[in-house]
Amino acid sequence: GAGVSQSPSNKVTEKGKDVELRCDPISGHTALYWYRQSLGQGLEFLIYFQGNSAPDKSGLPSDRFSAERTGGSVSTLTIQRTQQEDSAVYLCASSLGGTWDTQYFGPGTRLTVL
Amino acid sequence: AQSVTQLDSQVPVFEEAPVELRCNYSSSVSVYLFWYVQYPNQGLQLLLKYLSGSTLVESINGFEAEFNKSQTSFHLRKPSVHISDTAEYFCAVSEWNTDKLIFGTGTRLQVFP
């Protein structure tokens, strides 16, 4: 079946612009996660959605970052007024339930802020 | 707060040699432990995980990891590596009462012929 998909695969933007990154999770998965992977760093947790519960936003690095999940499925990560330090690969993952479940990762969106 | 340490950023090894990738975690409560792997030009995928029960867990491609509570470790081992094992390996931990999966910084395993 279809896995987690993300779009775009690559995004180049100018400093100060807003960007939107999209994630389509595996159908039926109630949990959705966003991570950021920077060169030489591990995966940095950003935000977690579980069903209809309020998302865990504790990993968002600043108020320029926000995310929403519509209809319990597709999610959009928005970065406003991008900065060069936002350049990274943004990964989305979904799972059937809680963090004990296997997370299935998308291919990521590589964001480059010039 | 939970954290994960992967001390080795890179591990070069020759084919058919044994390998150990180290992972230590910090937590004051029960944890779930994972190893994820990222092959070149591919997405992250689960290699193996420990939830409960037997402290030794195995993957289908010959890797194994042992949960050591007293040493707060979850090292990954393989007795004989293949070229195809070349990848980046990430250790991750989740505390049982949280929704977060915390990843280490990764270890790049490079297998040479």
PDB file of C-alpha atoms in Angstrom:
ATOM      1  CA  GLY A   1       0.000   0.000   0.000  1.00  0.00           C
ATOM      2  CA  ALA A   2       0.934   3.653  -0.173  1.00  0.00           C
ATOM      3  CA  GLY A   3       3.411   4.952   2.340  1.00  0.00           C
ATOM      4  CA  VAL A   4       3.823   8.397   3.836  1.00  0.00           C
ATOM      5  CA  SER A   5       4.227  11.031   1.154  1.00  0.00           C
ATOM      6  CA  GLN A   6       5.597  14.546   1.458  1.00  0.00           C
ATOM      7  CA  SER A   7       5.641  17.484  -0.872  1.00  0.00           C
ATOM      8  CA  PRO A   8       7.540  19.210  -2.195  1.00  0.00           C
ATOM      9  CA  SER A   9      10.637  17.038  -2.149  1.00  0.00           C
ATOM     10  CA  ASN A  10      12.825  20.133  -2.412  1.00  0.00           C
ATOM     11  CA  LYS A  11      12.095  23.751  -1.605  1.00  0.00           C
ATOM     12  CA  VAL A  12      14.429  26.672  -2.100  1.00  0.00           C
ATOM     13  CA  THR A  13      13.255  29.976  -0.704  1.00  0.00           C
ATOM     14  CA  GLU A  14      14.573  33.387   0.156  1.00  0.00           C
ATOM     15  CA  LYS A  15      15.078  34.546   3.702  1.00  0.00           C
ATOM     16  CA  GLY A  16      11.934  36.141   5.049  1.00  0.00           C
ATOM     17  CA  LYS A  17       9.482  34.216   2.876  1.00  0.00           C
ATOM     18  CA  ASP A  18       6.849  31.833   4.231  1.00  0.00           C
ATOM     19  CA  VAL A  19       6.828  28.155   3.256  1.00  0.00           C
ATOM     20  CA  GLU A  20       4.317  25.331   3.571  1.00  0.00           C
ATOM     21  CA  LEU A  21       5.316  21.687   3.722  1.00  0.00           C
ATOM     22  CA  ARG A  22       2.750  18.955   3.245  1.00  0.00           C
ATOM     23  CA  CYS A  23       2.474  15.447   4.659  1.00  0.00           C
ATOM     24  CA  ASP A  24       0.046  12.699   3.643  1.00  0.00           C
ATOM     25  CA  PRO A  25       0.154   9.943   6.268  1.00  0.00           C
ATOM     26  CA  ILE A  26      -0.692   6.301   5.776  1.00  0.00           C
ATOM     27  CA  SER A  27      -4.455   5.862   5.679  1.00  0.00           C
ATOM     28  CA  GLY A  28      -5.824   4.855   9.069  1.00  0.00           C
ATOM     29  CA  HIS A  29      -2.839   6.056  11.067  1.00  0.00           C
ATOM     30  CA  THR A  30      -4.041   8.248  13.900  1.00  0.00           C
ATOM     31  CA  ALA A  31      -0.637   9.556  14.983  1.00  0.00           C
ATOM     32  CA  LEU A  32       1.420  11.999  12.916  1.00  0.00           C
ATOM     33  CA  TYR A  33       4.811  13.465  13.740  1.00  0.00           C
ATOM     34  CA  TRP A  34       7.021  16.170  12.274  1.00  0.00           C
ATOM     35  CA  TYR A  35      10.794  16.112  12.740  1.00  0.00           C
ATOM     36  CA  ARG A  36      13.673  18.222  11.513  1.00  0.00           C
ATOM     37  CA  GLN A  37      16.992  16.696  10.471  1.00  0.00           C
ATOM     38  CA  SER A  38      19.884  19.089  10.207  1.00  0.00           C
ATOM     39  CA  LEU A  39      23.366  18.226   8.979  1.00  0.00           C
ATOM     40  CA  GLY A  40      25.296  16.586  11.795  1.00  0.00           C
ATOM     41  CA  GLN A  41      22.276  16.573  14.061  1.00  0.00           C
ATOM     42  CA  GLY A  42      19.830  13.875  14.973  1.00  0.00           C
ATOM     43  CA  LEU A  43      16.151  14.057  14.337  1.00  0.00           C
ATOM     44  CA  GLU A  44      14.640  16.917  16.266  1.00  0.00           C
ATOM     45  CA  PHE A  45      11.040  16.407  17.337  1.00  0.00           C
ATOM     46  CA  LEU A  46       8.808  19.291  16.288  1.00  0.00           C
ATOM     47  CA  ILE A  47       5.142  18.411  16.794  1.00  0.00           C
ATOM     48  CA  TYR A  48       2.860  15.422  17.351  1.00  0.00           C
ATOM     49  CA  PHE A  49      -0.790  14.914  16.447  1.00  0.00           C
ATOM     50  CA  GLN A  50      -2.865  12.069  17.892  1.00  0.00           C
ATOM     51  CA  GLY A  51      -6.413  11.706  16.625  1.00  0.00           C
ATOM     52  CA  ASN A  52      -8.576  14.633  17.621  1.00  0.00           C
ATOM     53  CA  SER A  53      -6.515  15.541  20.677  1.00  0.00           C
ATOM     54  CA  ALA A  54      -4.716  18.844  20.982  1.00  0.00           C
ATOM     55  CA  PRO A  55      -1.283  18.515  19.364  1.00  0.00           C
ATOM     56  CA  ASP A  56       1.932  18.402  21.358  1.00  0.00           C
ATOM     57  CA  LYS A  57       3.726  21.507  20.091  1.00  0.00           C
ATOM     58  CA  SER A  58       6.520  21.424  22.647  1.00  0.00           C
ATOM     59  CA  GLY A  59       9.223  20.818  20.037  1.00  0.00           C
ATOM     60  CA  LEU A  60       8.491  23.780  17.796  1.00  0.00           C
ATOM     61  CA  PRO A  61      11.621  25.979  17.909  1.00  0.00           C
ATOM     62  CA  SER A  62       9.874  29.337  17.637  1.00  0.00           C
ATOM     63  CA  ASP A  63       6.501  30.933  17.048  1.00  0.00           C
ATOM     64  CA  ARG A  64       7.378  31.167  13.363  1.00  0.00           C
ATOM     65  CA  PHE A  65       6.612  27.458  13.154  1.00  0.00           C
ATOM     66  CA  SER A  66       3.073  26.111  13.142  1.00  0.00           C
ATOM     67  CA  ALA A  67       1.319  22.990  11.958  1.00  0.00           C
ATOM     68  CA  GLU A  68      -2.185  21.801  11.429  1.00  0.00           C
ATOM     69  CA  ARG A  69      -3.821  18.533  10.598  1.00  0.00           C
ATOM     70  CA  THR A  70      -7.091  18.655   8.727  1.00  0.00           C
ATOM     71  CA  GLY A  71      -9.695  15.931   9.074  1.00  0.00           C
ATOM     72  CA  GLY A  72      -7.287  13.752  10.982  1.00  0.00           C
ATOM     73  CA  SER A  73      -5.292  13.094   7.838  1.00  0.00           C
ATOM     74  CA  VAL A  74      -3.183  15.537   5.829  1.00  0.00           C
ATOM     75  CA  SER A  75      -0.863  17.816   7.775  1.00  0.00           C
ATOM     76  CA  THR A  76       0.798  21.088   6.817  1.00  0.00           C
ATOM     77  CA  LEU A  77       3.872  22.519   8.511  1.00  0.00           C
ATOM     78  CA  THR A  78       4.196  26.270   7.991  1.00  0.00           C
ATOM     79  CA  ILE A  79       7.341  28.282   8.597  1.00  0.00           C
ATOM     80  CA  GLN A  80       6.866  32.035   8.516  1.00  0.00           C
ATOM     81  CA  ARG A  81       9.610  34.545   7.800  1.00  0.00           C
ATOM     82  CA  THR A  82      12.145  31.815   7.091  1.00  0.00           C
ATOM     83  CA  GLN A  83      15.701  32.159   8.341  1.00  0.00           C
ATOM     84  CA  GLN A  84      18.864  30.483   7.077  1.00  0.00           C
ATOM     85  CA  GLU A  85      19.012  28.322  10.192  1.00  0.00           C
ATOM     86  CA  ASP A  86      15.684  26.792   9.141  1.00  0.00           C
ATOM     87  CA  SER A  87      17.489  25.002   6.315  1.00  0.00           C
ATOM     88  CA  ALA A  88      17.121  21.264   6.983  1.00  0.00           C
ATOM     89  CA  VAL A  89      15.264  18.153   5.910  1.00  0.00           C
ATOM     90  CA  TYR A  90      11.776  18.085   7.366  1.00  0.00           C
ATOM     91  CA  LEU A  91      10.463  14.588   7.955  1.00  0.00           C
ATOM     92  CA  CYS A  92       6.948  13.445   8.589  1.00  0.00           C
ATOM     93  CA  ALA A  93       6.030  10.106  10.133  1.00  0.00           C
ATOM     94  CA  SER A  94       2.794   8.361  10.992  1.00  0.00           C
ATOM     95  CA  SER A  95       1.863   5.420  13.179  1.00  0.00           C
ATOM     96  CA  LEU A  96      -1.209   3.504  14.221  1.00  0.00           C
ATOM     97  CA  GLY A  97      -1.111   4.565  17.844  1.00  0.00           C
ATOM     98  CA  GLY A  98       1.285   5.799  20.481  1.00  0.00           C
ATOM     99  CA  THR A  99       5.056   6.043  20.492  1.00  0.00           C
ATOM    100  CA  TRP A 100       5.424   2.296  21.101  1.00  0.00           C
ATOM    101  CA  ASP A 101       4.159   1.756  17.576  1.00  0.00           C
ATOM    102  CA  THR A 102       6.459   1.691  14.573  1.00  0.00           C
ATOM    103  CA  GLN A 103       6.702   5.068  12.913  1.00  0.00           C
ATOM    104  CA  TYR A 104       6.645   5.104   9.120  1.00  0.00           C
ATOM    105  CA  PHE A 105       8.615   7.953   7.649  1.00  0.00           C
ATOM    106  CA  GLY A 106       8.123   9.916   4.483  1.00  0.00           C
ATOM    107  CA  PRO A 107      11.010  10.796   2.150  1.00  0.00           C
ATOM    108  CA  GLY A 108      11.273  14.280   3.596  1.00  0.00           C
ATOM    109  CA  THR A 109      11.301  17.818   2.234  1.00  0.00           C
ATOM    110  CA  ARG A 110      14.703  19.430   1.863  1.00  0.00           C
ATOM    111  CA  LEU A 111      14.336  23.123   2.662  1.00  0.00           C
ATOM    112  CA  THR A 112      17.057  25.536   1.663  1.00  0.00           C
ATOM    113  CA  VAL A 113      16.784  29.141   2.794  1.00  0.00           C
ATOM    114  CA  LEU A 114      19.056  31.493   0.856  1.00  0.00           C
TER     115      LEU A 114
ATOM    116  CA  ALA B   1      14.030  14.475  30.792  1.00  0.00           C
ATOM    117  CA  GLN B   2      14.826  11.731  28.353  1.00  0.00           C
ATOM    118  CA  SER B   3      17.857  11.948  26.090  1.00  0.00           C
ATOM    119  CA  VAL B   4      19.821   9.661  23.817  1.00  0.00           C
ATOM    120  CA  THR B   5      23.567   9.561  23.249  1.00  0.00           C
ATOM    121  CA  GLN B   6      25.247   7.914  20.323  1.00  0.00           C
ATOM    122  CA  LEU B   7      28.925   8.410  21.014  1.00  0.00           C
ATOM    123  CA  ASP B   8      30.213   7.256  17.626  1.00  0.00           C
ATOM    124  CA  SER B   9      29.316   9.522  14.730  1.00  0.00           C
ATOM    125  CA  GLN B  10      31.079   7.241  12.249  1.00  0.00           C
ATOM    126  CA  VAL B  11      32.063   3.575  12.370  1.00  0.00           C
ATOM    127  CA  PRO B  12      34.196   2.226   9.505  1.00  0.00           C
ATOM    128  CA  VAL B  13      34.468  -1.547   9.291  1.00  0.00           C
ATOM    129  CA  PHE B  14      35.489  -4.176   6.784  1.00  0.00           C
ATOM    130  CA  GLU B  15      32.996  -6.604   5.322  1.00  0.00           C
ATOM    131  CA  GLU B  16      32.389  -9.736   7.423  1.00  0.00           C
ATOM    132  CA  ALA B  17      33.776  -8.092  10.548  1.00  0.00           C
ATOM    133  CA  PRO B  18      31.634  -7.712  13.676  1.00  0.00           C
ATOM    134  CA  VAL B  19      30.273  -4.314  14.625  1.00  0.00           C
ATOM    135  CA  GLU B  20      28.733  -2.639  17.642  1.00  0.00           C
ATOM    136  CA  LEU B  21      26.953   0.706  17.524  1.00  0.00           C
ATOM    137  CA  ARG B  22      26.586   2.213  20.960  1.00  0.00           C
ATOM    138  CA  CYS B  23      23.501   3.863  22.388  1.00  0.00           C
ATOM    139  CA  ASN B  24      22.940   5.161  25.881  1.00  0.00           C
ATOM    140  CA  TYR B  25      19.834   6.857  27.158  1.00  0.00           C
ATOM    141  CA  SER B  26      18.803   8.901  30.131  1.00  0.00           C
ATOM    142  CA  SER B  27      15.421   8.434  31.759  1.00  0.00           C
ATOM    143  CA  SER B  28      13.938   7.983  35.205  1.00  0.00           C
ATOM    144  CA  VAL B  29      10.949   5.905  34.090  1.00  0.00           C
ATOM    145  CA  SER B  30      10.255   2.876  31.943  1.00  0.00           C
ATOM    146  CA  VAL B  31      11.173   3.327  28.303  1.00  0.00           C
ATOM    147  CA  TYR B  32      10.611   1.929  24.853  1.00  0.00           C
ATOM    148  CA  LEU B  33      13.775   1.687  22.747  1.00  0.00           C
ATOM    149  CA  PHE B  34      14.205   1.677  18.989  1.00  0.00           C
ATOM    150  CA  TRP B  35      16.826   1.487  16.278  1.00  0.00           C
ATOM    151  CA  TYR B  36      15.943   3.093  12.964  1.00  0.00           C
ATOM    152  CA  VAL B  37      18.075   2.857   9.830  1.00  0.00           C
ATOM    153  CA  GLN B  38      18.437   5.184   6.876  1.00  0.00           C
ATOM    154  CA  TYR B  39      19.999   3.586   3.803  1.00  0.00           C
ATOM    155  CA  PRO B  40      21.549   5.903   1.189  1.00  0.00           C
ATOM    156  CA  ASN B  41      18.860   7.833  -0.661  1.00  0.00           C
ATOM    157  CA  GLN B  42      16.087   6.124   1.265  1.00  0.00           C
ATOM    158  CA  GLY B  43      13.765   7.115   4.087  1.00  0.00           C
ATOM    159  CA  LEU B  44      14.080   6.116   7.712  1.00  0.00           C
ATOM    160  CA  GLN B  45      12.749   2.701   8.593  1.00  0.00           C
ATOM    161  CA  LEU B  46      12.465   0.685  11.770  1.00  0.00           C
ATOM    162  CA  LEU B  47      15.215  -1.887  12.312  1.00  0.00           C
ATOM    163  CA  LEU B  48      14.142  -3.277  15.695  1.00  0.00           C
ATOM    164  CA  LYS B  49      12.520  -2.244  18.949  1.00  0.00           C
ATOM    165  CA  TYR B  50      12.288  -3.174  22.601  1.00  0.00           C
ATOM    166  CA  LEU B  51       8.964  -2.701  24.360  1.00  0.00           C
ATOM    167  CA  SER B  52       9.007  -5.309  27.129  1.00  0.00           C
ATOM    168  CA  GLY B  53       9.872  -8.923  27.837  1.00  0.00           C
ATOM    169  CA  SER B  54      13.098 -10.428  26.554  1.00  0.00           C
ATOM    170  CA  THR B  55      15.896  -7.894  26.694  1.00  0.00           C
ATOM    171  CA  LEU B  56      17.462  -9.228  23.484  1.00  0.00           C
ATOM    172  CA  VAL B  57      15.687  -8.251  20.293  1.00  0.00           C
ATOM    173  CA  GLU B  58      16.603  -9.175  16.748  1.00  0.00           C
ATOM    174  CA  SER B  59      16.005  -7.865  13.257  1.00  0.00           C
ATOM    175  CA  ILE B  60      15.387  -9.914  10.142  1.00  0.00           C
ATOM    176  CA  ASN B  61      18.764  -9.004   8.655  1.00  0.00           C
ATOM    177  CA  GLY B  62      20.956 -10.266  11.480  1.00  0.00           C
ATOM    178  CA  PHE B  63      21.215  -7.249  13.763  1.00  0.00           C
ATOM    179  CA  GLU B  64      20.436  -7.572  17.453  1.00  0.00           C
ATOM    180  CA  ALA B  65      20.244  -5.183  20.376  1.00  0.00           C
ATOM    181  CA  GLU B  66      20.179  -5.810  24.079  1.00  0.00           C
ATOM    182  CA  PHE B  67      18.400  -3.653  26.604  1.00  0.00           C
ATOM    183  CA  ASN B  68      20.572  -3.181  29.673  1.00  0.00           C
ATOM    184  CA  LYS B  69      18.606  -1.334  32.323  1.00  0.00           C
ATOM    185  CA  SER B  70      21.450  -1.009  34.819  1.00  0.00           C
ATOM    186  CA  GLN B  71      23.729   0.560  32.209  1.00  0.00           C
ATOM    187  CA  THR B  72      20.877   2.393  30.462  1.00  0.00           C
ATOM    188  CA  SER B  73      22.140   1.105  27.136  1.00  0.00           C
ATOM    189  CA  PHE B  74      20.691  -0.392  23.973  1.00  0.00           C
ATOM    190  CA  HIS B  75      23.731  -1.215  21.832  1.00  0.00           C
ATOM    191  CA  LEU B  76      23.249  -2.591  18.337  1.00  0.00           C
ATOM    192  CA  ARG B  77      25.407  -5.490  17.185  1.00  0.00           C
ATOM    193  CA  LYS B  78      25.961  -7.665  14.158  1.00  0.00           C
ATOM    194  CA  PRO B  79      28.493 -10.513  14.080  1.00  0.00           C
ATOM    195  CA  SER B  80      29.306 -10.165  10.389  1.00  0.00           C
ATOM    196  CA  VAL B  81      28.431  -7.078   8.338  1.00  0.00           C
ATOM    197  CA  HIS B  82      27.755  -6.807   4.629  1.00  0.00           C
ATOM    198  CA  ILE B  83      28.372  -3.982   2.205  1.00  0.00           C
ATOM    199  CA  SER B  84      24.611  -3.504   2.090  1.00  0.00           C
ATOM    200  CA  ASP B  85      24.588  -2.614   5.790  1.00  0.00           C
ATOM    201  CA  THR B  86      26.192   0.716   4.955  1.00  0.00           C
ATOM    202  CA  ALA B  87      23.723   3.255   6.297  1.00  0.00           C
ATOM    203  CA  GLU B  88      23.042   5.715   9.084  1.00  0.00           C
ATOM    204  CA  TYR B  89      21.653   4.191  12.261  1.00  0.00           C
ATOM    205  CA  PHE B  90      19.584   6.136  14.764  1.00  0.00           C
ATOM    206  CA  CYS B  91      18.811   5.072  18.298  1.00  0.00           C
ATOM    207  CA  ALA B  92      15.572   6.440  19.780  1.00  0.00           C
ATOM    208  CA  VAL B  93      13.817   6.336  23.132  1.00  0.00           C
ATOM    209  CA  SER B  94      10.306   7.012  24.288  1.00  0.00           C
ATOM    210  CA  GLU B  95       9.191   7.194  27.898  1.00  0.00           C
ATOM    211  CA  TRP B  96       6.070   5.118  28.502  1.00  0.00           C
ATOM    212  CA  ASN B  97       4.022   8.083  29.704  1.00  0.00           C
ATOM    213  CA  THR B  98       4.908  10.519  26.904  1.00  0.00           C
ATOM    214  CA  ASP B  99       4.104  10.912  23.244  1.00  0.00           C
ATOM    215  CA  LYS B 100       7.582  11.854  22.087  1.00  0.00           C
ATOM    216  CA  LEU B 101      10.251   9.782  20.409  1.00  0.00           C
ATOM    217  CA  ILE B 102      13.681  11.258  21.088  1.00  0.00           C
ATOM    218  CA  PHE B 103      16.394  10.392  18.596  1.00  0.00           C
ATOM    219  CA  GLY B 104      20.151  10.287  18.938  1.00  0.00           C
ATOM    220  CA  THR B 105      22.425  12.090  16.507  1.00  0.00           C
ATOM    221  CA  GLY B 106      23.022   8.949  14.474  1.00  0.00           C
ATOM    222  CA  THR B 107      25.975   6.707  13.649  1.00  0.00           C
ATOM    223  CA  ARG B 108      27.150   6.353  10.072  1.00  0.00           C
ATOM    224  CA  LEU B 109      28.221   2.758   9.452  1.00  0.00           C
ATOM    225  CA  GLN B 110      30.522   2.433   6.460  1.00  0.00           C
ATOM    226  CA  VAL B 111      31.325  -1.113   5.369  1.00  0.00           C
ATOM    227  CA  PHE B 112      34.377  -1.537   3.142  1.00  0.00           C
ATOM    228  CA  PRO B 113      35.118  -4.543   0.891  1.00  0.00           C
TER     229      PRO B 113
END
